XYZ file of C-alpha atoms in Angstrom:
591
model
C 10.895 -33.257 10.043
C 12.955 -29.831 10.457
C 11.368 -28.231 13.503
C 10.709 -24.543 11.342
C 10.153 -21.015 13.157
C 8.982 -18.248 11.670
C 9.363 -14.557 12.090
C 6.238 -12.688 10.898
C 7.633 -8.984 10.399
C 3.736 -7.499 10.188
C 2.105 -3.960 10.160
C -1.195 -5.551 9.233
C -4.879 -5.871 10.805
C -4.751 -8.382 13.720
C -6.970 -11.053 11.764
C -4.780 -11.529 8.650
C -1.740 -11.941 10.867
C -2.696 -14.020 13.606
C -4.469 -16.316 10.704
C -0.904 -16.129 8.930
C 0.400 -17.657 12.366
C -1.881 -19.981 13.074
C -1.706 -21.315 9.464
C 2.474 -21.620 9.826
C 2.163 -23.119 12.978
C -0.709 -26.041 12.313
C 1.324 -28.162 9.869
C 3.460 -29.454 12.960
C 3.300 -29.758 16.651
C 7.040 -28.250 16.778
C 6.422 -25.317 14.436
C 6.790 -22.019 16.297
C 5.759 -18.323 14.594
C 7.759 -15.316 16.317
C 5.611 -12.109 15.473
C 6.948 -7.963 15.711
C 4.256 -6.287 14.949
C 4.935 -2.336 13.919
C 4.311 0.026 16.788
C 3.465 2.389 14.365
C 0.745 0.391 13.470
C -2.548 0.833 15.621
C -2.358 -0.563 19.761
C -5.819 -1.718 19.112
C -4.461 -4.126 16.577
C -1.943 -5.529 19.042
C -4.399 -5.785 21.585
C -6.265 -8.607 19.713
C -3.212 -10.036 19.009
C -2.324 -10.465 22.874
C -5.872 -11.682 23.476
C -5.910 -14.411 20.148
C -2.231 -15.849 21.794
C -2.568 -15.499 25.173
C -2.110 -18.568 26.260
C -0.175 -20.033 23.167
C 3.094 -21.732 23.447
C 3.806 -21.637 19.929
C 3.061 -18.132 19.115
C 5.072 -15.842 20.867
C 5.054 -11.642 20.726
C 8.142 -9.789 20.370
C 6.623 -7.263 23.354
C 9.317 -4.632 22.803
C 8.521 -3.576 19.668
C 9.993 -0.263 17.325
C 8.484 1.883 14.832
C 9.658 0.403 11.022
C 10.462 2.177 8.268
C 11.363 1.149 5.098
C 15.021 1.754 4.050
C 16.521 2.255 7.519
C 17.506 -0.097 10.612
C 14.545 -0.952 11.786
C 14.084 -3.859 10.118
C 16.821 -5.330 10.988
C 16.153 -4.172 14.698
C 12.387 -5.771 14.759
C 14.101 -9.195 12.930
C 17.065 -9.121 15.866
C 14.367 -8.619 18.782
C 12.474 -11.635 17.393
C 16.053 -13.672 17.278
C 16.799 -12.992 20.662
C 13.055 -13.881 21.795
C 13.969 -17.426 20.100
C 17.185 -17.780 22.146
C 15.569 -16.212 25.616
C 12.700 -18.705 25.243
C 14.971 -21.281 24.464
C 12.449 -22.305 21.527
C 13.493 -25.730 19.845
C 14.289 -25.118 16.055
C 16.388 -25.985 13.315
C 15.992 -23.552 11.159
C 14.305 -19.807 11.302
C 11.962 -18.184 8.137
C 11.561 -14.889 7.997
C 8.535 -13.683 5.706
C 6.101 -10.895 5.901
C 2.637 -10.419 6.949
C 1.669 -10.939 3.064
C 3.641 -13.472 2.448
C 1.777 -17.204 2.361
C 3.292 -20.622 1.531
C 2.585 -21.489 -2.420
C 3.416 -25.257 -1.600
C 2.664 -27.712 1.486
C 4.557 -26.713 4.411
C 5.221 -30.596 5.110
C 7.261 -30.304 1.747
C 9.138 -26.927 3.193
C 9.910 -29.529 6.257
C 11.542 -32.191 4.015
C 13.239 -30.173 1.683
C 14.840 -28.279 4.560
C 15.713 -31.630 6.099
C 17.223 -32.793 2.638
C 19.662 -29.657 2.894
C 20.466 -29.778 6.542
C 23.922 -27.675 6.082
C 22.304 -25.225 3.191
C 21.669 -21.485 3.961
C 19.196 -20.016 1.872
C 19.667 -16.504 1.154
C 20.895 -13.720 -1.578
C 24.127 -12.910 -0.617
C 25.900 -11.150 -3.554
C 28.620 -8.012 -4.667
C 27.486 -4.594 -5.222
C 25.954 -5.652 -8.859
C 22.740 -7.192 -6.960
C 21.540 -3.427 -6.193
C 19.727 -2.537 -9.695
C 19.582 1.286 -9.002
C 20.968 3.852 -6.861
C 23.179 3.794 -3.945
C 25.343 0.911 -3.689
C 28.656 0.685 -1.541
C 27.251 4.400 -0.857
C 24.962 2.922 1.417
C 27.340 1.357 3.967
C 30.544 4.138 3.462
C 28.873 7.297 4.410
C 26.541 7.542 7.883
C 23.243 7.540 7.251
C 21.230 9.181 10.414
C 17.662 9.717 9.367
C 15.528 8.109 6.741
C 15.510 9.356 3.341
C 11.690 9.206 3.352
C 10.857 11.442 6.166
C 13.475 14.007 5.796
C 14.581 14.071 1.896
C 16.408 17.209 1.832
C 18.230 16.335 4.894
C 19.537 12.587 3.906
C 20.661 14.389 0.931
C 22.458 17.410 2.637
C 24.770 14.781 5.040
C 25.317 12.402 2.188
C 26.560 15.143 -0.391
C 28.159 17.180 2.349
C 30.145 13.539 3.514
C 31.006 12.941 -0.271
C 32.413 16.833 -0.527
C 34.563 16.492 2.788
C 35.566 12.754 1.617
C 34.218 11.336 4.926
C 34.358 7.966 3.585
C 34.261 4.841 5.517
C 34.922 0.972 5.196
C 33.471 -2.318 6.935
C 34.988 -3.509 10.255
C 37.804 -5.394 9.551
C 37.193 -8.802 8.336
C 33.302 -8.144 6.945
C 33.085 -8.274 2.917
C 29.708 -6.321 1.924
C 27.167 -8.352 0.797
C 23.905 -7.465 -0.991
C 20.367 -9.534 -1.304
C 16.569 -9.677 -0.493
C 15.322 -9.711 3.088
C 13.671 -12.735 3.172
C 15.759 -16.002 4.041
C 15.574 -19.248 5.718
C 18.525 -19.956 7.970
C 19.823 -22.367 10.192
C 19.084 -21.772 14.199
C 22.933 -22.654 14.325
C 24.170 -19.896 12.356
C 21.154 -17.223 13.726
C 22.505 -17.986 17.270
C 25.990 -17.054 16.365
C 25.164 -13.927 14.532
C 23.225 -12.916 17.399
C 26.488 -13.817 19.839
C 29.007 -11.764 16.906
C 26.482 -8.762 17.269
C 26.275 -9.134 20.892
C 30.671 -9.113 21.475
C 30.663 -6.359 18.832
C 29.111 -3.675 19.874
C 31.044 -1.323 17.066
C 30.145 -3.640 14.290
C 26.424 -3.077 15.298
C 26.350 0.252 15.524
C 28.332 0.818 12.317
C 25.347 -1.504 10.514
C 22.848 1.060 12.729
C 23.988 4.146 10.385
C 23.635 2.119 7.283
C 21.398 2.198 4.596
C 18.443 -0.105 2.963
C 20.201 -2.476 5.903
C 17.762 -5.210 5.789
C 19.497 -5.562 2.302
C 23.251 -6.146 3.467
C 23.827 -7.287 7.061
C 22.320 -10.476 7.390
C 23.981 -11.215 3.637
C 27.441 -9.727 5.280
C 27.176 -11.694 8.268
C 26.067 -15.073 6.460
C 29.125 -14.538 3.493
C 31.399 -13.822 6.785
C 30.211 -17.150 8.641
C 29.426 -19.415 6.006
C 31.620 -21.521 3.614
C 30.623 -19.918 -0.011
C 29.450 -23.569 -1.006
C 26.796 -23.869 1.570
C 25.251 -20.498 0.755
C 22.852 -20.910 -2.246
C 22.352 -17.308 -3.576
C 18.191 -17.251 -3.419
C 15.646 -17.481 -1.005
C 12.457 -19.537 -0.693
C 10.084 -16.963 -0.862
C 9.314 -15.442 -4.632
C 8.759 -12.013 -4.710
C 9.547 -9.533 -7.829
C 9.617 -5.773 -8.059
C 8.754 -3.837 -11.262
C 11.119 -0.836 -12.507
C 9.642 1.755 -10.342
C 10.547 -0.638 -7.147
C 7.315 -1.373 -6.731
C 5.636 -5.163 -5.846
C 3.776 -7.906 -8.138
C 0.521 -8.452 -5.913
C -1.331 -11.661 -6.318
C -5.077 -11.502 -6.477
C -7.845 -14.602 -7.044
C -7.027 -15.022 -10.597
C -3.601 -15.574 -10.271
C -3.466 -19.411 -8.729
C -2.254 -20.845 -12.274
C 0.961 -18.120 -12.180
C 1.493 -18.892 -8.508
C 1.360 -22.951 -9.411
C 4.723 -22.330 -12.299
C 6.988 -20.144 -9.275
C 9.569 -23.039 -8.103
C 9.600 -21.710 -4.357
C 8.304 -22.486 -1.169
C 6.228 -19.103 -0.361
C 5.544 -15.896 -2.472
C 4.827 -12.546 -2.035
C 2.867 -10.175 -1.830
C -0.839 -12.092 -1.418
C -3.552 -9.415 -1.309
C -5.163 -9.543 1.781
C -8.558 -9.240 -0.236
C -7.724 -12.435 -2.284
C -10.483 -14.343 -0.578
C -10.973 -17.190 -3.127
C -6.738 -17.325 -3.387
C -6.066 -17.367 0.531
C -8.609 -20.018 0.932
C -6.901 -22.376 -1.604
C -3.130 -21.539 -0.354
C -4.005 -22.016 3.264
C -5.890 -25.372 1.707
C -2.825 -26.596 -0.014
C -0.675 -25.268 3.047
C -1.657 -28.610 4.988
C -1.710 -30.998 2.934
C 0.571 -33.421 3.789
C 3.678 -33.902 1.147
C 3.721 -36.801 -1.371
C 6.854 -39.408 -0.812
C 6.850 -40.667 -3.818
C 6.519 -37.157 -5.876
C 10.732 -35.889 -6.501
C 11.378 -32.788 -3.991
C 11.393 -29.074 -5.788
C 14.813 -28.011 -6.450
C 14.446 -24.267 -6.662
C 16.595 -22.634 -9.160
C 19.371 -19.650 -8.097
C 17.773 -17.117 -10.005
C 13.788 -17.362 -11.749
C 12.409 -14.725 -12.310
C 8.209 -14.373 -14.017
C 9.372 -14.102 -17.810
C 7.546 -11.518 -19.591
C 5.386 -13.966 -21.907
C 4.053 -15.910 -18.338
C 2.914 -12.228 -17.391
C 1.485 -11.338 -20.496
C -0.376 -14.464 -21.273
C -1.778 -14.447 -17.721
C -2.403 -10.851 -16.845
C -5.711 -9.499 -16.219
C -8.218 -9.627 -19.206
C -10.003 -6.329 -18.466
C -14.023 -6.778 -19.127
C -15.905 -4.312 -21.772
C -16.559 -0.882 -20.067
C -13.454 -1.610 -17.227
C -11.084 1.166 -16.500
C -7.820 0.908 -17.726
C -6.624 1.656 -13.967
C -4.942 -1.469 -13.596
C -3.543 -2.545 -16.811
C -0.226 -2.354 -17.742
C -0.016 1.564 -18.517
C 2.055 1.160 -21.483
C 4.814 -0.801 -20.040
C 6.005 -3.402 -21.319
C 8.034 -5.870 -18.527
C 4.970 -5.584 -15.878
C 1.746 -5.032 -15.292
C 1.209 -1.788 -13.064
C -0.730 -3.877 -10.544
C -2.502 -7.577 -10.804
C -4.993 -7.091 -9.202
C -8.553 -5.495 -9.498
C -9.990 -3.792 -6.178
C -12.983 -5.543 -5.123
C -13.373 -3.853 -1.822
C -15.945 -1.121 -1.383
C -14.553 2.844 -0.655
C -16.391 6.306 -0.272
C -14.972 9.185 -2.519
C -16.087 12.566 -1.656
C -15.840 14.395 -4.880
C -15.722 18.395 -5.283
C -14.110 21.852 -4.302
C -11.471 21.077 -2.044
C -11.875 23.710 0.804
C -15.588 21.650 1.702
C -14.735 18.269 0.918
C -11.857 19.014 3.282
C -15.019 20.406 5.974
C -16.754 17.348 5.753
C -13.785 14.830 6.252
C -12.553 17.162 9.105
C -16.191 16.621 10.612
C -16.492 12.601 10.217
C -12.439 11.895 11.153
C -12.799 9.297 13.796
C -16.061 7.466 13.175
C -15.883 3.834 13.743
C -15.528 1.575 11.030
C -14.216 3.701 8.362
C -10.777 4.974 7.805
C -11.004 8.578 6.366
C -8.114 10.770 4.789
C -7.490 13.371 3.001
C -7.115 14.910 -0.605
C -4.773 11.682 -1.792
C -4.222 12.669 -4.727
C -3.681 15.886 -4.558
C -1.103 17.201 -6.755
C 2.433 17.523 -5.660
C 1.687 15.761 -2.340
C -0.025 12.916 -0.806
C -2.587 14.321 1.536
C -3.434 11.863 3.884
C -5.282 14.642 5.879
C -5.249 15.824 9.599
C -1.649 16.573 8.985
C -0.544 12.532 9.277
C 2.969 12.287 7.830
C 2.869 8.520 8.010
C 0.188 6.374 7.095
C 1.555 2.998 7.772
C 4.526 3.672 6.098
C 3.275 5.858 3.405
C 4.261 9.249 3.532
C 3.107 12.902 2.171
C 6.443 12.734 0.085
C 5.942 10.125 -2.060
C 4.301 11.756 -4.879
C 6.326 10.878 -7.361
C 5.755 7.563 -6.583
C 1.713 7.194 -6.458
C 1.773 9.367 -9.818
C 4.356 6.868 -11.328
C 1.792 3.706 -10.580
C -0.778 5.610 -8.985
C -3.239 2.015 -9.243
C -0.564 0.332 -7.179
C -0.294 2.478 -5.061
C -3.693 2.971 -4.371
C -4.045 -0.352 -3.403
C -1.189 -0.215 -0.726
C -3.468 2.721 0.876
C -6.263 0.488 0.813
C -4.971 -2.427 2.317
C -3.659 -0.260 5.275
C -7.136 0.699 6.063
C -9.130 -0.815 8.582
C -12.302 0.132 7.862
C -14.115 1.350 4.453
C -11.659 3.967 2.857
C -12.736 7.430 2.489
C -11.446 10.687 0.633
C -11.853 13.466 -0.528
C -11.013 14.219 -4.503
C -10.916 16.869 -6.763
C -11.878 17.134 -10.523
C -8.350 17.307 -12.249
C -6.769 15.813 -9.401
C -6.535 13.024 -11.467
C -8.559 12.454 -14.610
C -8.339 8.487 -15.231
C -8.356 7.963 -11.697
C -11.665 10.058 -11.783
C -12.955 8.171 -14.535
C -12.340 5.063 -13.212
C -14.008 5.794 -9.759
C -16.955 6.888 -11.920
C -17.814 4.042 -13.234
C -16.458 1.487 -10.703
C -19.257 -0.532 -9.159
C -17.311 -0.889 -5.806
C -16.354 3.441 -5.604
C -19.560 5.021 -3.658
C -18.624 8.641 -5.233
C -20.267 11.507 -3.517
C -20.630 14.439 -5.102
C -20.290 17.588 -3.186
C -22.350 20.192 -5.554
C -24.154 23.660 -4.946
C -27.956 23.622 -3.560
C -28.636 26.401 -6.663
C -28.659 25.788 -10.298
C -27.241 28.773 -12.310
C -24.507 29.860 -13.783
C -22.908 31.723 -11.017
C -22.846 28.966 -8.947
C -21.403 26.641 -11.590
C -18.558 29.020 -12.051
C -17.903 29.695 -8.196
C -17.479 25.293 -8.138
C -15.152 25.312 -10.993
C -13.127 28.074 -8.986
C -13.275 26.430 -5.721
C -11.443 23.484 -7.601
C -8.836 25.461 -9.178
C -5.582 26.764 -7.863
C -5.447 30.663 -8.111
C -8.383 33.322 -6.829
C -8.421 36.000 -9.650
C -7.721 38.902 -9.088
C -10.462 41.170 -9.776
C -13.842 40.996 -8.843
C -16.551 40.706 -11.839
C -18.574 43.561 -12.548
C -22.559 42.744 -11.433
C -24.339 39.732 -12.507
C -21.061 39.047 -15.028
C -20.355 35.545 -15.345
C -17.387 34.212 -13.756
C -15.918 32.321 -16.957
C -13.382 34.719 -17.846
C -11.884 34.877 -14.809
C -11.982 31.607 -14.861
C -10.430 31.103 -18.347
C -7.880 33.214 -16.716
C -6.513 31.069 -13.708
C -3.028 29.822 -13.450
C -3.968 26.502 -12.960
C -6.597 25.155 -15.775
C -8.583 22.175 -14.345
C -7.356 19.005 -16.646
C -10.386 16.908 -15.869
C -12.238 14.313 -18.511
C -14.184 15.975 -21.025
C -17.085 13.836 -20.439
C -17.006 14.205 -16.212
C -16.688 17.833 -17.408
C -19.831 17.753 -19.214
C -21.450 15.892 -16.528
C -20.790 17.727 -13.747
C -21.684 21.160 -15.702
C -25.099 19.299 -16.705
C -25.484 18.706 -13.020
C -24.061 22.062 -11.212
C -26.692 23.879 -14.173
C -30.259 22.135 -13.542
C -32.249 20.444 -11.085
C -32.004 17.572 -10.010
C -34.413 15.872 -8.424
C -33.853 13.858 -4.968
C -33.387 10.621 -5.283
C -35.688 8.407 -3.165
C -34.295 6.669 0.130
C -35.745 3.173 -1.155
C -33.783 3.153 -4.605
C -30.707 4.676 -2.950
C -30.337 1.544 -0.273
C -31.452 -0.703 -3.542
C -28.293 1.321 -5.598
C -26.273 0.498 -2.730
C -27.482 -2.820 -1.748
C -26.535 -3.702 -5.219
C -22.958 -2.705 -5.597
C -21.847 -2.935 -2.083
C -23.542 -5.460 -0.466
C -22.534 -5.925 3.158
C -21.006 -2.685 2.984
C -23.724 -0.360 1.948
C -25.435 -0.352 5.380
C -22.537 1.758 6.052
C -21.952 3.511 3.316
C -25.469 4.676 3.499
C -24.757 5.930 7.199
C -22.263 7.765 5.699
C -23.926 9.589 3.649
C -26.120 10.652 6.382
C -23.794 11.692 8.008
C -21.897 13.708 5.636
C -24.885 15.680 4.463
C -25.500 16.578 8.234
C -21.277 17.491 8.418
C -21.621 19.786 5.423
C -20.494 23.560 6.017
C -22.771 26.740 6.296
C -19.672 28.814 5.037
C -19.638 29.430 1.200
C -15.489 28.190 1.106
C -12.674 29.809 -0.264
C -10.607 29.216 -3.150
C -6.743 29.894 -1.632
C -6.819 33.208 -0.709
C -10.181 35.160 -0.411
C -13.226 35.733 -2.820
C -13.155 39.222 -3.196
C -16.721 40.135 -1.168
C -18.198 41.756 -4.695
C -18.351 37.897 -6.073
C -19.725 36.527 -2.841
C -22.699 39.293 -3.050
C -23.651 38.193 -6.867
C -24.477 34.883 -5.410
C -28.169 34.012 -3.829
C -26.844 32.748 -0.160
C -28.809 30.435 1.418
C -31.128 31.962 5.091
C -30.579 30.843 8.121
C -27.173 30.317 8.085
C -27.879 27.000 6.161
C -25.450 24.836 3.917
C -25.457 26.008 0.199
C -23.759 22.760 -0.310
C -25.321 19.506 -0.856
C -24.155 15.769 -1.689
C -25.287 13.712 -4.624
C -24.854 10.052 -3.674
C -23.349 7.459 -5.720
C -22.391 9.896 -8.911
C -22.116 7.659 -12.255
C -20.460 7.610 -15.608
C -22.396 5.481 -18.519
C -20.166 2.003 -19.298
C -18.167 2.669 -21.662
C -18.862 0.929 -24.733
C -16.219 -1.631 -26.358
C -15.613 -0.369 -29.385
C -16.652 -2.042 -32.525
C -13.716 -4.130 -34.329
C -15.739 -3.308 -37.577
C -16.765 -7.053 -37.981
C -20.629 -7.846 -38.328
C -21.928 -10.701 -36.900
C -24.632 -12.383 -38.756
């Protein structure tokens, strides 16, 4: 049996990694799991991982860890460190895996073990031309320096690669390397990992040439196994299925999706959503079994991808009254996300200027992971001024507005306790919809304490863009000036209608018992908490009337009836709800 060790690159929560290890690790008594965890990722996380392996001799820490970022070195950095752990420690293996934190085997690691042993002189990994890369840079990414990472400084990586192009600053690989181009994941002989290590270690300029490179987990292990390895013994795929939509973004694999991942002819697939309860149970299940003799060992195929039909005739069935959040958005090769969210979050829902009080207030509480305005237009507001949220950054607009469901759920799964934030009407009216009539969105409702017109209009301002200009001439309504703003709010008729029915009468407190009962039956475990929230936020809300940007001119503020005391005029209505939506009729009666 091929003694197998694998290199968990992970940014995850400490439970759903070490369980990953402990999982690749329990099919055989020589199976070893090497894991970097991201040091951008929280110390208390690493902490448990320390105390869960302290006195393991099969799970082993890569203690000098680096911040990862997508696109640049680091990768390649954090899967070197764990190499050279293997060869320090001396660890026995024959050949080294390198997956992902949400990556899990689809097929019995026993089977892994044989097939490997089958194909003893067999690297598996993508190693092709320049034609693998489907967009953007190609040889681009290796012939100019690349310094900083295109996601944290934009206009920078663009300034030195246009000014390089200009001034023709163009460069080639070290003598001898031909650039090569694939996936990161591969399974790889110890043998050829331990002389790749040795190359990098006698070539100093060769590694720091791949160190100013970019998307590098993409082309140096490729360029180094094409350099080392007879072209026959390199098989041009990996074991591990993963598949990107156009907009470069992830499949992701919920409950439902066992049947799909029982037709993918590899060993391990990816991405598993860590909330896939039912579906993690079942792979970790199947992980152990022990491999059938008799049963003919899978041949994976060079290239497979999910045909269209397979995703079409298994994607999500949406249920009567369900948001269209995750369906396929129009497109037509893949679904915008597979999965349906079926973890509870908080929403705090009005003006931005309080909404922005309150989270300011309850940043830091334990067991919930609050941010900011996230989808605020133009930016990702991940609040208290954090330009990287686990890898996510404030620039990537473009991105969450392209498949804002997906990524959604790549915010969610990076927090470690019950998301909350703050949202806007307009910010983003399916979105809004969607949270408003999701059973597992507790949507708070920041509102005035006084229903009339003037206060309606002054929350409809707070939520727009632009202060006017003039102040309104006594008593006058504020709809003309609000007519008049640069920046009309594009919210859902009916949560307009709503919210106007609300912001105009009473309404009339909601008793504690039915809102824990509410609670108790949408969020379950989780409403405990939510409720404590609420509390809490109610108690964080602000005495100070907020601004639109700029200032209300001081006329408007005296047409309004102020709370005494120095009181909040704001208050929160818990768990705000759209009616189900109806399916509509397909005209047929039913007798």
């Amino acid at each position: 049996m091929a003694k197998i060790t694998f290199i968990i690159l992970a940014h995850e929560n400490a439970e759903l990694v070490s369980d990953l290890a402990r999982l690749l690790t329990g099919f055989d008594a020589h199976a070893h799991a090497v894991i970097h965890y991201d040091l951008k990722s929280p110390a208390a996380e690493f902490s448990k991982l320390k105390e869960q392996f302290a006195g393991s001799n099969r799970v082993h820490l890569v203690r000098e860890r680096i911040k990862c970022g997508w696109g640049d070195f680091s990768l390649v950095e954090a899967t070197l460190r764990a190499l050279r752990l293997i060869r320090d420690k001396q660890i026995d293996s024959d050949r080294v895996m390198l997956v992902s934190g949400v990556c899990m085997p689809i097929r019995p690691l026993a089977e892994l073990s044989a097939f490997l042993d089958s194909h003893p002189d067999r690297e598996f990994i993508e190693a092709y031309d320049s034609s693998w890369v489907s967009g953007g840079m190609r040889e681009d990414r290796y012939r100019y320096h690349h310094i900083c990472n295109q996601r944290n400084h934009p206009a920078l990586f663009k300034s030195l690669y246009v000014t390089q192009k200009t001034l023709r600053l163009k460069r080639k690989l070290p003598p001898g390397l031909v650039p090569r181009f694939g996936s990161q994941w591969w399974t790889l002989t110890w043998s050829l990992c331990a002389r790749m290590l040795d190359f990098l270690d006698r070539n100093p300029g060769i590694y720091k040439f791949f160190k100013t490179t970019w998307i590098a987990d993409e082309l140096v292990f490729q360029t180094l196994v094409y350099h080392f390895v007879p072209p026959g013994n390199v098989t041009g795929h990996s074991l591990t299925f993963y598949q990107f939509n156009e907009g470069g973004l992830p499949l992701v694999f919920s409950d439902r999706h066992m049947p799909l991942l029982d037709s993918i002819p590899r060993f391990f697939a990816r991405k598993i959503d860590p909330n896939a309860k039912t579906l993690r149970v079942e792979l970790s299940r199947r992980a152990l079994q022990t491999s059938n003799p008799a049963s003919p060992l899978l041949e994976p195929p060079v290239k497979w991808r999910l045909p269209r039909r397979e995703i079409a005739a298994r994607k999500s069935v949406l249920e009567p009254g369900y948001s269209r959040l995750f369906a396929n958005n129009g497109k037509e090769d893949l679904p915008e996300s597979l999965l349906e969210y079926d973890r509870s979050f908080v929403v705090l829902y009005g003006p931005p200027s309080v909404t922005e009080a309150v989270t300011d207030q309850i940043r830091g509480l334990a067991g919930y992971t609050v941010l900011g305005r996230i989808f605020q237009p133009g930016v990702v507001n991940f609040g208290n001024n954090i330009k990287d949220f686990h890898g996510l950054r404030p620039c990537e607009a473009a991105i969450r507005d392209s498949y804002p469901a997906n990524y959604l759920r790549r915010i969610f799964l990076r927090c470690a306790g019950i998301p909350v934030f703050a949202m806007s009407p307009g910010d983003h009216p399916e979105i809004e919809a969607h949270f408003l009539r999701s059973p597992k969105a507790a949507v708070f409702a920041v509102a005035p304490r006084f229903p009339d017109t003037t206060w309606r209009d002054l929350y409809w301002l707070l939520c727009g863009s632009k202060t006017p200009e003039r102040a309104p001439d006594d008593r006058q309504s504020l709809n003309t000036d609000f007519d008049q703003l640069d920046g009309p709010i594009d919210t859902d008729v009916e949560i307009r209608n709503m919210l106007d029915t609300i912001l105009q009468s009473e309404r009339t407190p909601i008793r504690r018992a039915d809102l824990e009962a509410d609670l108790a039956g949408s969020h379950g475990n989780s409403a405990a908490a939510i409720l404590t929230l609420y509390d809490i936020a109610s108690a964080a809300m602000p005495a100070e009337l907020g601004d639109a940007p700029g200032a209300l001119p001081i006329e408007w503020r005296s047409n309004l009836n102020l709370p005494e005391n120095g009181s909040t005029p704001w208050k929160i209505i818990p768990d705000l709800k759209l009616r189900p939506r109806q399916p509509e009729s397909s005209g047929i009666r039913h007798e």
